[in-house]
mmCIF file of C-alpha atoms in Angstrom:
data_model
loop_
_atom_site.group_PDB
_atom_site.id
_atom_site.type_symbol
_atom_site.label_atom_id
_atom_site.label_comp_id
_atom_site.label_asym_id
_atom_site.label_seq_id
_atom_site.Cartn_x
_atom_site.Cartn_y
_atom_site.Cartn_z
ATOM 1 C CA LYS O 175 189.680 -148.486 -28.422
ATOM 2 C CA ALA O 176 191.870 -145.620 -26.794
ATOM 3 C CA SER O 177 190.545 -142.714 -25.077
ATOM 4 C CA LEU O 178 191.888 -139.029 -25.044
ATOM 5 C CA THR O 179 191.570 -136.464 -22.149
ATOM 6 C CA VAL O 180 192.193 -133.046 -23.289
ATOM 7 C CA ASN O 181 191.145 -129.355 -21.960
ATOM 8 C CA LEU O 182 189.580 -127.566 -24.686
ATOM 9 C CA GLY O 183 189.592 -123.665 -23.800
ATOM 10 C CA SER O 184 190.800 -120.078 -24.897
ATOM 11 C CA GLU O 185 193.548 -120.383 -22.131
ATOM 12 C CA SER O 186 192.296 -116.682 -21.094
ATOM 13 C CA GLY O 187 190.185 -117.492 -18.125
ATOM 14 C CA LEU O 188 187.250 -115.663 -16.878
ATOM 15 C CA SER O 189 185.503 -114.944 -13.698
ATOM 16 C CA VAL O 190 182.238 -116.455 -12.621
ATOM 17 C CA GLN O 191 181.042 -112.518 -12.747
ATOM 18 C CA GLU O 192 182.013 -112.122 -16.202
ATOM 19 C CA ILE O 193 180.173 -115.450 -17.057
ATOM 20 C CA LEU O 194 177.028 -114.467 -14.916
ATOM 21 C CA ASP O 195 177.036 -110.991 -16.164
ATOM 22 C CA SER O 196 177.308 -112.311 -20.167
ATOM 23 C CA ALA O 197 174.585 -115.094 -19.328
ATOM 24 C CA ARG O 198 172.211 -112.564 -18.309
ATOM 25 C CA ARG O 199 172.785 -110.567 -21.149
ATOM 26 C CA ILE O 200 172.418 -113.192 -23.570
ATOM 27 C CA THR O 201 169.351 -114.957 -22.035
ATOM 28 C CA GLY O 202 167.511 -112.102 -20.907
ATOM 29 C CA ARG O 203 166.806 -113.595 -17.959
ATOM 30 C CA ALA O 204 167.316 -112.869 -14.401
ATOM 31 C CA ILE O 205 169.851 -115.437 -13.064
ATOM 32 C CA PRO O 206 169.757 -115.651 -9.436
ATOM 33 C CA ALA O 207 173.168 -115.652 -7.904
ATOM 34 C CA GLU O 208 174.679 -115.008 -4.283
ATOM 35 C CA ILE O 209 177.820 -113.424 -3.915
ATOM 36 C CA ALA O 210 180.426 -115.252 -1.225
ATOM 37 C CA ALA O 211 183.866 -115.163 -0.173
ATOM 38 C CA ARG O 212 186.050 -117.484 -1.695
ATOM 39 C CA ARG O 213 186.038 -121.033 -0.054
ATOM 40 C CA PRO O 214 189.300 -122.431 2.097
ATOM 41 C CA GLY O 215 191.693 -123.920 -0.312
ATOM 42 C CA ASP O 216 190.150 -122.276 -3.508
ATOM 43 C CA PRO O 217 192.687 -120.672 -5.717
ATOM 44 C CA ALA O 218 192.400 -116.916 -6.705
ATOM 45 C CA ARG O 219 192.890 -118.154 -10.320
ATOM 46 C CA LEU O 220 192.562 -121.302 -12.164
ATOM 47 C CA VAL O 221 193.110 -121.550 -16.126
ATOM 48 C CA ALA O 222 193.033 -124.619 -17.556
ATOM 49 C CA SER O 223 196.011 -125.461 -20.357
ATOM 50 C CA ALA O 224 194.846 -126.532 -24.164
ATOM 51 C CA GLU O 225 198.063 -127.510 -25.260
ATOM 52 C CA ARG O 226 197.567 -131.087 -25.315
ATOM 53 C CA ALA O 227 194.930 -130.629 -27.534
ATOM 54 C CA ARG O 228 196.739 -128.220 -29.786
ATOM 55 C CA ARG O 229 199.814 -130.538 -29.867
ATOM 56 C CA ILE O 230 197.952 -133.809 -30.220
ATOM 57 C CA LEU O 231 194.634 -132.819 -32.136
ATOM 58 C CA GLY O 232 195.564 -129.585 -33.913
ATOM 59 C CA TRP O 233 192.498 -128.043 -32.009
ATOM 60 C CA ARG O 234 192.505 -124.296 -31.760
ATOM 61 C CA PRO O 235 189.432 -122.200 -29.881
ATOM 62 C CA ARG O 236 187.288 -121.065 -32.088
ATOM 63 C CA TYR O 237 185.552 -118.241 -30.044
ATOM 64 C CA SER O 238 187.125 -116.195 -27.084
ATOM 65 C CA GLU O 239 185.194 -113.359 -26.112
ATOM 66 C CA VAL O 240 182.713 -114.365 -23.428
ATOM 67 C CA ASP O 241 179.553 -113.210 -25.008
ATOM 68 C CA ALA O 242 180.332 -115.548 -27.933
ATOM 69 C CA LEU O 243 181.379 -118.208 -25.699
ATOM 70 C CA VAL O 244 178.087 -118.090 -23.602
ATOM 71 C CA GLU O 245 175.635 -117.155 -26.801
ATOM 72 C CA THR O 246 177.022 -120.304 -28.713
ATOM 73 C CA SER O 247 176.263 -122.361 -25.639
ATOM 74 C CA TRP O 248 172.988 -120.878 -25.002
ATOM 75 C CA ASN O 249 172.045 -121.675 -28.690
ATOM 76 C CA VAL O 250 172.754 -125.251 -28.406
ATOM 77 C CA TYR O 251 170.439 -125.578 -25.192
ATOM 78 C CA LYS O 252 167.734 -123.734 -26.978
ATOM 79 C CA ARG O 253 167.656 -126.068 -29.798
ATOM 80 C CA GLN O 254 167.815 -129.199 -27.596
ATOM 81 C CA ALA O 255 164.764 -127.738 -25.737
ATOM 82 C CA GLN O 256 162.900 -127.203 -29.019
ATOM 83 C CA GLY O 257 163.538 -130.815 -29.782
#
């Protein structure tokens, strides 16, 4: 009954703007967004390490290109919405 917490990701890092642009392309929807300055204390860049997942689970990312990441997630949400 042990649990394990690991980060799963490509470790390449993406900006919010890159994700937003991709989501608009993939979904074909106008996704509203408000551009604002970074909040006090927010790091300029933050990328999680997936090293623990690699070491313990042998896990490797399947996708690293932003459109592939967004599209695979979008497909899951569409299937769930369809029942």
